[in-house]
mmCIF file of C-alpha atoms in Angstrom:
data_model
loop_
_atom_site.group_PDB
_atom_site.id
_atom_site.type_symbol
_atom_site.label_atom_id
_atom_site.label_comp_id
_atom_site.label_asym_id
_atom_site.label_seq_id
_atom_site.Cartn_x
_atom_site.Cartn_y
_atom_site.Cartn_z
ATOM 1 C CA MET W 1 -17.183 -57.739 -28.518
ATOM 2 C CA ASP W 2 -15.730 -59.981 -25.812
ATOM 3 C CA LEU W 3 -16.325 -58.755 -22.312
ATOM 4 C CA SER W 4 -14.178 -61.273 -20.705
ATOM 5 C CA GLY W 5 -11.372 -58.547 -20.724
ATOM 6 C CA PHE W 6 -13.367 -55.691 -19.214
ATOM 7 C CA ALA W 7 -13.603 -54.814 -15.730
ATOM 8 C CA ILE W 8 -17.400 -53.779 -15.132
ATOM 9 C CA ALA W 9 -18.536 -51.564 -12.515
ATOM 10 C CA VAL W 10 -22.580 -51.809 -11.777
ATOM 11 C CA VAL W 11 -23.417 -48.658 -9.889
ATOM 12 C CA GLY W 12 -26.724 -49.339 -8.098
ATOM 13 C CA LEU W 13 -27.572 -53.070 -6.991
ATOM 14 C CA GLY W 14 -31.137 -52.697 -6.937
ATOM 15 C CA LEU W 15 -33.511 -55.003 -8.748
ATOM 16 C CA MET W 16 -32.044 -54.113 -12.226
ATOM 17 C CA GLY W 17 -28.444 -53.496 -11.370
ATOM 18 C CA GLY W 18 -28.268 -56.609 -9.049
ATOM 19 C CA SER W 19 -30.023 -58.670 -11.811
ATOM 20 C CA LEU W 20 -27.590 -57.192 -14.125
ATOM 21 C CA ALA W 21 -24.477 -58.122 -11.806
ATOM 22 C CA LEU W 22 -26.113 -61.725 -11.373
ATOM 23 C CA ALA W 23 -26.316 -62.606 -15.193
ATOM 24 C CA LEU W 24 -22.816 -60.898 -15.740
ATOM 25 C CA ARG W 25 -20.859 -63.065 -13.237
ATOM 26 C CA ASP W 26 -18.276 -65.033 -14.918
ATOM 27 C CA ARG W 27 -18.475 -63.109 -18.133
ATOM 28 C CA CYS W 28 -16.104 -60.464 -17.438
ATOM 29 C CA ARG W 29 -12.679 -59.887 -15.873
ATOM 30 C CA THR W 30 -13.655 -58.266 -12.817
ATOM 31 C CA LEU W 31 -17.193 -57.222 -11.439
ATOM 32 C CA LEU W 32 -17.529 -54.171 -9.226
ATOM 33 C CA GLY W 33 -20.491 -53.009 -7.290
ATOM 34 C CA VAL W 34 -21.457 -49.602 -5.930
ATOM 35 C CA ASP W 35 -24.424 -49.008 -3.708
ATOM 36 C CA PRO W 36 -25.016 -46.388 -0.668
ATOM 37 C CA ASP W 37 -26.907 -48.886 1.136
ATOM 38 C CA PRO W 38 -24.747 -51.407 3.244
ATOM 39 C CA ALA W 39 -27.475 -53.831 3.657
ATOM 40 C CA ALA W 40 -27.502 -54.391 -0.093
ATOM 41 C CA LEU W 41 -23.483 -54.493 -0.031
ATOM 42 C CA ALA W 42 -23.632 -57.222 2.743
ATOM 43 C CA LEU W 43 -26.053 -59.266 0.752
ATOM 44 C CA ALA W 44 -24.181 -58.874 -2.362
ATOM 45 C CA ALA W 45 -20.929 -60.050 -0.556
ATOM 46 C CA ARG W 46 -22.831 -62.992 0.796
ATOM 47 C CA ARG W 47 -24.307 -64.264 -2.330
ATOM 48 C CA LYS W 48 -20.725 -63.297 -4.255
ATOM 49 C CA ILE W 49 -22.875 -61.370 -6.871
ATOM 50 C CA VAL W 50 -19.674 -58.883 -7.303
ATOM 51 C CA ASP W 51 -16.227 -59.442 -6.880
ATOM 52 C CA ARG W 52 -15.526 -56.273 -4.795
ATOM 53 C CA ALA W 53 -18.209 -53.574 -3.739
ATOM 54 C CA ALA W 54 -18.042 -50.319 -2.159
ATOM 55 C CA LEU W 55 -20.497 -47.583 -0.586
ATOM 56 C CA ASP W 56 -18.449 -44.666 -2.388
ATOM 57 C CA PRO W 57 -18.170 -44.773 -6.032
ATOM 58 C CA ALA W 58 -14.714 -42.989 -5.739
ATOM 59 C CA ALA W 59 -13.469 -46.327 -4.212
ATOM 60 C CA LEU W 60 -13.789 -48.275 -7.342
ATOM 61 C CA LEU W 61 -15.038 -46.713 -10.374
ATOM 62 C CA HIS W 62 -11.555 -45.750 -11.522
ATOM 63 C CA GLU W 63 -10.884 -49.109 -12.359
ATOM 64 C CA ALA W 64 -13.639 -49.845 -14.435
ATOM 65 C CA ASP W 65 -13.597 -50.173 -18.286
ATOM 66 C CA LEU W 66 -17.532 -50.237 -18.509
ATOM 67 C CA ILE W 67 -19.670 -48.497 -16.098
ATOM 68 C CA VAL W 68 -23.352 -49.109 -15.858
ATOM 69 C CA LEU W 69 -25.481 -46.665 -13.983
ATOM 70 C CA ALA W 70 -28.404 -48.288 -12.459
ATOM 71 C CA LEU W 71 -29.499 -45.634 -10.022
ATOM 72 C CA PRO W 72 -33.061 -43.933 -9.642
ATOM 73 C CA ARG W 73 -33.335 -40.845 -12.031
ATOM 74 C CA GLN W 74 -32.435 -38.270 -9.769
ATOM 75 C CA GLU W 75 -29.219 -40.028 -8.123
ATOM 76 C CA MET W 76 -28.149 -40.707 -11.661
ATOM 77 C CA LEU W 77 -28.335 -37.353 -12.810
ATOM 78 C CA ALA W 78 -26.661 -36.238 -9.809
ATOM 79 C CA LEU W 79 -23.695 -38.881 -10.274
ATOM 80 C CA ILE W 80 -23.022 -38.237 -14.015
ATOM 81 C CA PRO W 81 -21.364 -34.643 -13.646
ATOM 82 C CA ARG W 82 -19.224 -36.244 -11.157
ATOM 83 C CA LEU W 83 -17.966 -38.880 -13.432
ATOM 84 C CA PRO W 84 -14.745 -36.760 -14.576
ATOM 85 C CA GLN W 85 -13.383 -36.516 -11.006
ATOM 86 C CA LEU W 86 -13.983 -40.138 -10.287
ATOM 87 C CA HIS W 87 -12.527 -41.954 -13.444
ATOM 88 C CA PRO W 88 -9.066 -40.267 -15.028
ATOM 89 C CA GLY W 89 -9.703 -42.425 -18.121
ATOM 90 C CA GLY W 90 -12.123 -43.178 -20.991
ATOM 91 C CA PRO W 91 -14.429 -45.608 -19.765
ATOM 92 C CA VAL W 92 -17.643 -46.616 -21.787
ATOM 93 C CA VAL W 93 -20.630 -45.582 -19.587
ATOM 94 C CA LEU W 94 -24.124 -46.986 -20.071
ATOM 95 C CA ASP W 95 -27.241 -46.191 -18.014
ATOM 96 C CA LEU W 96 -30.397 -48.173 -17.484
ATOM 97 C CA GLY W 97 -32.848 -45.416 -16.971
ATOM 98 C CA SER W 98 -36.475 -45.745 -18.085
ATOM 99 C CA THR W 99 -36.388 -42.198 -19.529
ATOM 100 C CA LYS W 100 -33.896 -41.505 -22.089
ATOM 101 C CA ARG W 101 -34.038 -37.885 -23.186
ATOM 102 C CA ASP W 102 -32.859 -36.371 -19.639
ATOM 103 C CA ILE W 103 -30.052 -38.817 -18.911
ATOM 104 C CA ALA W 104 -28.738 -38.478 -22.638
ATOM 105 C CA ARG W 105 -28.210 -34.757 -22.332
ATOM 106 C CA ALA W 106 -26.202 -35.526 -19.012
ATOM 107 C CA LEU W 107 -24.014 -38.173 -20.509
ATOM 108 C CA ASP W 108 -23.520 -35.817 -23.818
ATOM 109 C CA ALA W 109 -22.085 -33.249 -21.545
ATOM 110 C CA LEU W 110 -19.316 -35.251 -20.125
ATOM 111 C CA PRO W 111 -15.737 -34.845 -21.611
ATOM 112 C CA ALA W 112 -15.029 -36.491 -24.926
ATOM 113 C CA ARG W 113 -12.697 -39.330 -23.198
ATOM 114 C CA PHE W 114 -15.957 -40.632 -21.964
ATOM 115 C CA GLU W 115 -17.825 -43.175 -24.517
ATOM 116 C CA VAL W 116 -21.215 -42.699 -23.553
ATOM 117 C CA LEU W 117 -24.450 -44.822 -24.638
ATOM 118 C CA PRO W 118 -27.794 -44.379 -23.108
ATOM 119 C CA ALA W 119 -29.677 -47.740 -22.675
ATOM 120 C CA HIS W 120 -33.020 -49.076 -21.099
ATOM 121 C CA PRO W 121 -33.650 -52.893 -20.890
ATOM 122 C CA ILE W 122 -37.261 -53.342 -21.196
ATOM 123 C CA CYS W 123 -37.930 -55.566 -18.238
ATOM 124 C CA GLY W 124 -38.595 -55.508 -14.522
ATOM 125 C CA LYS W 125 -41.069 -56.117 -11.662
ATOM 126 C CA GLU W 126 -42.795 -53.904 -9.346
ATOM 127 C CA THR W 127 -41.103 -54.894 -6.487
ATOM 128 C CA SER W 128 -37.317 -53.616 -5.733
ATOM 129 C CA GLY W 129 -34.220 -54.345 -4.310
ATOM 130 C CA LEU W 130 -31.418 -56.749 -4.502
ATOM 131 C CA THR W 131 -33.564 -59.272 -2.559
ATOM 132 C CA GLN W 132 -35.678 -59.316 -5.648
ATOM 133 C CA ALA W 133 -32.863 -59.675 -8.305
ATOM 134 C CA GLU W 134 -32.819 -62.647 -10.725
ATOM 135 C CA ALA W 135 -30.207 -63.817 -13.106
ATOM 136 C CA ASP W 136 -32.646 -64.332 -15.876
ATOM 137 C CA LEU W 137 -34.548 -60.989 -15.462
ATOM 138 C CA TYR W 138 -33.287 -59.835 -18.694
ATOM 139 C CA ARG W 139 -33.523 -62.836 -20.652
ATOM 140 C CA GLY W 140 -35.446 -62.641 -23.913
ATOM 141 C CA ALA W 141 -36.360 -58.852 -23.298
ATOM 142 C CA PRO W 142 -35.486 -56.123 -25.959
ATOM 143 C CA PHE W 143 -32.623 -53.892 -24.657
ATOM 144 C CA VAL W 144 -32.782 -50.283 -25.874
ATOM 145 C CA LEU W 145 -29.563 -48.728 -26.834
ATOM 146 C CA SER W 146 -30.066 -45.050 -27.816
ATOM 147 C CA PRO W 147 -26.714 -43.817 -29.475
ATOM 148 C CA LEU W 148 -25.844 -40.059 -29.486
ATOM 149 C CA SER W 149 -23.788 -38.566 -32.334
ATOM 150 C CA ARG W 150 -20.600 -38.842 -30.005
ATOM 151 C CA SER W 151 -21.414 -42.519 -29.204
ATOM 152 C CA THR W 152 -18.185 -44.505 -30.746
ATOM 153 C CA GLU W 153 -18.075 -47.861 -32.435
ATOM 154 C CA ARG W 154 -16.645 -48.890 -29.071
ATOM 155 C CA ALA W 155 -19.629 -48.020 -26.938
ATOM 156 C CA ARG W 156 -21.801 -49.239 -29.556
ATOM 157 C CA ARG W 157 -20.282 -52.650 -29.467
ATOM 158 C CA ALA W 158 -19.909 -52.764 -25.570
ATOM 159 C CA GLY W 159 -23.558 -51.875 -25.439
ATOM 160 C CA GLU W 160 -24.547 -54.554 -27.751
ATOM 161 C CA SER W 161 -22.387 -57.207 -26.263
ATOM 162 C CA LEU W 162 -23.829 -56.332 -22.579
ATOM 163 C CA ALA W 163 -27.429 -56.839 -23.867
ATOM 164 C CA ARG W 164 -26.545 -60.254 -25.593
ATOM 165 C CA ALA W 165 -24.294 -61.389 -22.221
ATOM 166 C CA VAL W 166 -27.685 -61.028 -20.255
ATOM 167 C CA GLY W 167 -29.571 -62.726 -22.550
ATOM 168 C CA ALA W 168 -31.515 -59.791 -23.900
ATOM 169 C CA TYR W 169 -31.449 -58.504 -27.757
ATOM 170 C CA PRO W 170 -30.386 -54.927 -28.561
ATOM 171 C CA VAL W 171 -33.049 -52.613 -30.293
ATOM 172 C CA TRP W 172 -31.574 -49.606 -31.647
ATOM 173 C CA MET W 173 -33.809 -46.156 -31.542
ATOM 174 C CA SER W 174 -33.266 -42.561 -30.543
ATOM 175 C CA PRO W 175 -33.628 -41.190 -26.970
ATOM 176 C CA GLU W 176 -36.608 -39.260 -28.268
ATOM 177 C CA THR W 177 -38.252 -42.122 -29.980
ATOM 178 C CA HIS W 178 -37.739 -44.430 -26.965
ATOM 179 C CA ASP W 179 -39.348 -41.854 -24.607
ATOM 180 C CA ALA W 180 -42.405 -41.318 -26.755
ATOM 181 C CA ARG W 181 -42.857 -45.020 -27.218
ATOM 182 C CA ILE W 182 -42.337 -46.021 -23.534
ATOM 183 C CA ALA W 183 -44.723 -43.293 -22.468
ATOM 184 C CA ARG W 184 -47.483 -45.607 -23.908
ATOM 185 C CA THR W 185 -46.310 -49.009 -22.941
ATOM 186 C CA SER W 186 -44.848 -48.635 -19.575
ATOM 187 C CA HIS W 187 -45.433 -45.002 -17.981
ATOM 188 C CA LEU W 188 -49.432 -44.987 -19.078
ATOM 189 C CA PRO W 189 -49.732 -48.531 -17.528
ATOM 190 C CA TYR W 190 -48.265 -47.407 -14.354
ATOM 191 C CA LEU W 191 -50.400 -44.652 -13.976
ATOM 192 C CA LEU W 192 -53.736 -46.289 -14.959
ATOM 193 C CA ALA W 193 -52.811 -48.903 -12.459
ATOM 194 C CA CYS W 194 -52.589 -46.366 -9.854
ATOM 195 C CA ALA W 195 -55.785 -44.851 -10.569
ATOM 196 C CA LEU W 196 -57.471 -48.320 -10.829
ATOM 197 C CA SER W 197 -56.203 -49.273 -7.390
ATOM 198 C CA LEU W 198 -57.366 -45.916 -6.056
ATOM 199 C CA SER W 199 -60.655 -46.385 -7.573
ATOM 200 C CA ALA W 200 -61.354 -50.077 -6.320
ATOM 201 C CA GLY W 201 -62.492 -49.206 -2.666
ATOM 202 C CA GLN W 202 -61.497 -51.278 0.317
ATOM 203 C CA GLU W 203 -64.793 -52.888 0.588
ATOM 204 C CA THR W 204 -63.893 -54.875 -2.505
ATOM 205 C CA ASP W 205 -60.888 -56.666 -1.117
ATOM 206 C CA THR W 206 -62.687 -59.844 -0.973
ATOM 207 C CA LEU W 207 -63.332 -59.864 -4.568
ATOM 208 C CA VAL W 208 -59.727 -59.039 -5.785
ATOM 209 C CA GLY W 209 -58.934 -61.901 -8.337
ATOM 210 C CA PRO W 210 -56.259 -62.412 -10.887
ATOM 211 C CA GLY W 211 -57.912 -59.886 -13.220
ATOM 212 C CA PHE W 212 -57.524 -57.109 -10.990
ATOM 213 C CA ARG W 213 -54.211 -58.236 -9.676
ATOM 214 C CA SER W 214 -52.650 -58.312 -13.325
ATOM 215 C CA SER W 215 -54.233 -55.018 -14.322
ATOM 216 C CA ALA W 216 -53.123 -53.019 -11.096
ATOM 217 C CA ARG W 217 -49.693 -54.939 -10.242
ATOM 218 C CA LEU W 218 -47.752 -51.853 -11.370
ATOM 219 C CA ALA W 219 -49.185 -49.930 -8.847
ATOM 220 C CA GLY W 220 -47.118 -51.934 -6.212
ATOM 221 C CA THR W 221 -44.107 -50.187 -7.834
ATOM 222 C CA THR W 222 -42.086 -48.051 -5.205
ATOM 223 C CA SER W 223 -43.739 -44.590 -5.135
ATOM 224 C CA SER W 224 -40.357 -42.671 -5.428
ATOM 225 C CA LEU W 225 -39.247 -44.696 -8.751
ATOM 226 C CA GLY W 226 -42.669 -44.231 -9.988
ATOM 227 C CA LEU W 227 -42.529 -40.413 -9.280
ATOM 228 C CA GLU W 228 -39.430 -39.940 -11.168
ATOM 229 C CA MET W 229 -40.459 -42.110 -13.969
ATOM 230 C CA LEU W 230 -43.457 -39.796 -14.606
ATOM 231 C CA LEU W 231 -41.941 -36.583 -14.117
ATOM 232 C CA GLY W 232 -38.933 -37.715 -16.368
ATOM 233 C CA ASN W 233 -41.312 -38.133 -19.433
ATOM 234 C CA ARG W 234 -44.118 -35.807 -18.453
ATOM 235 C CA ASP W 235 -44.571 -34.256 -21.998
ATOM 236 C CA ASN W 236 -44.946 -37.850 -23.532
ATOM 237 C CA LEU W 237 -47.039 -39.094 -20.769
ATOM 238 C CA LEU W 238 -49.705 -36.297 -20.988
ATOM 239 C CA ALA W 239 -49.969 -36.929 -24.707
ATOM 240 C CA ALA W 240 -50.550 -40.622 -23.992
ATOM 241 C CA LEU W 241 -53.021 -39.691 -21.596
ATOM 242 C CA GLY W 242 -55.028 -37.703 -24.320
ATOM 243 C CA GLY W 243 -55.047 -40.614 -26.455
ATOM 244 C CA PHE W 244 -56.114 -42.966 -23.912
ATOM 245 C CA ARG W 245 -58.983 -40.708 -22.648
ATOM 246 C CA ASN W 246 -60.559 -40.303 -26.393
ATOM 247 C CA ARG W 247 -60.410 -44.041 -26.439
ATOM 248 C CA LEU W 248 -62.036 -44.630 -23.094
ATOM 249 C CA ASP W 249 -64.912 -42.008 -23.765
ATOM 250 C CA ALA W 250 -65.788 -43.736 -26.973
ATOM 251 C CA LEU W 251 -65.847 -46.788 -25.087
ATOM 252 C CA GLU W 252 -67.940 -45.304 -22.298
ATOM 253 C CA ALA W 253 -70.478 -43.554 -24.907
ATOM 254 C CA ALA W 254 -71.017 -46.818 -26.558
ATOM 255 C CA LEU W 255 -71.594 -48.407 -22.940
ATOM 256 C CA ALA W 256 -73.983 -45.524 -21.869
ATOM 257 C CA ALA W 257 -76.021 -46.024 -25.069
ATOM 258 C CA ALA W 258 -76.151 -49.388 -24.771
ATOM 259 C CA ASP W 259 -74.854 -49.525 -28.397
ATOM 260 C CA ARG W 260 -74.169 -53.087 -28.781
ATOM 261 C CA PRO W 261 -72.548 -52.904 -32.235
ATOM 262 C CA ALA W 262 -70.164 -50.115 -31.163
ATOM 263 C CA LEU W 263 -69.135 -51.557 -28.194
ATOM 264 C CA SER W 264 -68.762 -55.237 -29.854
ATOM 265 C CA THR W 265 -66.466 -53.507 -32.443
ATOM 266 C CA GLY W 266 -64.321 -51.347 -29.658
ATOM 267 C CA LEU W 267 -63.928 -54.757 -27.561
ATOM 268 C CA GLN W 268 -62.616 -56.507 -31.085
ATOM 269 C CA GLU W 269 -60.520 -53.701 -32.183
ATOM 270 C CA ALA W 270 -58.963 -53.935 -28.497
ATOM 271 C CA ARG W 271 -58.494 -57.747 -28.513
ATOM 272 C CA SER W 272 -56.681 -57.510 -31.963
ATOM 273 C CA ALA W 273 -54.342 -54.451 -30.899
ATOM 274 C CA TYR W 274 -53.423 -56.406 -27.836
ATOM 275 C CA LEU W 275 -52.731 -59.746 -29.442
ATOM 276 C CA SER W 276 -50.471 -57.891 -32.145
ATOM 277 C CA LEU W 277 -48.662 -55.906 -29.422
ATOM 278 C CA THR W 278 -47.823 -58.886 -27.303
ATOM 279 C CA ALA W 279 -46.804 -61.302 -30.271
ATOM 280 C CA ASN W 280 -43.173 -62.364 -29.421
ATOM 281 C CA PRO W 281 -40.913 -60.240 -31.457
ATOM 282 C CA ASP W 282 -38.256 -62.067 -33.582
ATOM 283 C CA PRO W 283 -34.866 -60.922 -31.604
#
């Protein structure tokens, strides 16, 4: 689908929404931005990130053919039920939330005239805000599209075209599958990075090198965003924590017993798993 004829509204001009807007410039008819922060709107105007911007979604959303929700989870869940009052037509609505089941339920409750498609690009940084936005943030990243039974062909094609327009590649899976997998590859690592940072102790600050920085990086995520992410996928995260604890207990037992063969096997298996998980997928 060609997006050049679309008016696209990005609601939330933080890291993810701002990066999306930067990547979409000159790829659609009109690019609209909505954000409750006047400083973000001023920066968007100075950098000419969007064609027009507003603090209030009521000022612009009614013009959009495609609405992309890039807000924190609670703000998104509060806005979605208001969309019927903000748009009289039948736009395509996507979200960029890191949990899918709760957002999917909210989108599914919209009137049938809204063409909905939950989504989640697998990219980002531990920093936040429009000042951190990058036009290439999405390039080469998987862009999960989680269709509902009501998701139309137009919504599916719009989501796929949006992903490709920003340099990502579409990956199709259900909201349930997404949340189960992302708990292990994103939400669990965030929680572990927090625990690692808390357990290090301030007296070790002079010995913090690249190993610690790369392992604990996610703990730098804004705590309010991290909180919503964890609570939004709590059941899957608790299951992932159980699996992680079992693995850690086995490594700890081997270390405590000075069991060189068992410890060596565990480390070799971990290395193989890491190399397999991080091998570049074929888009």
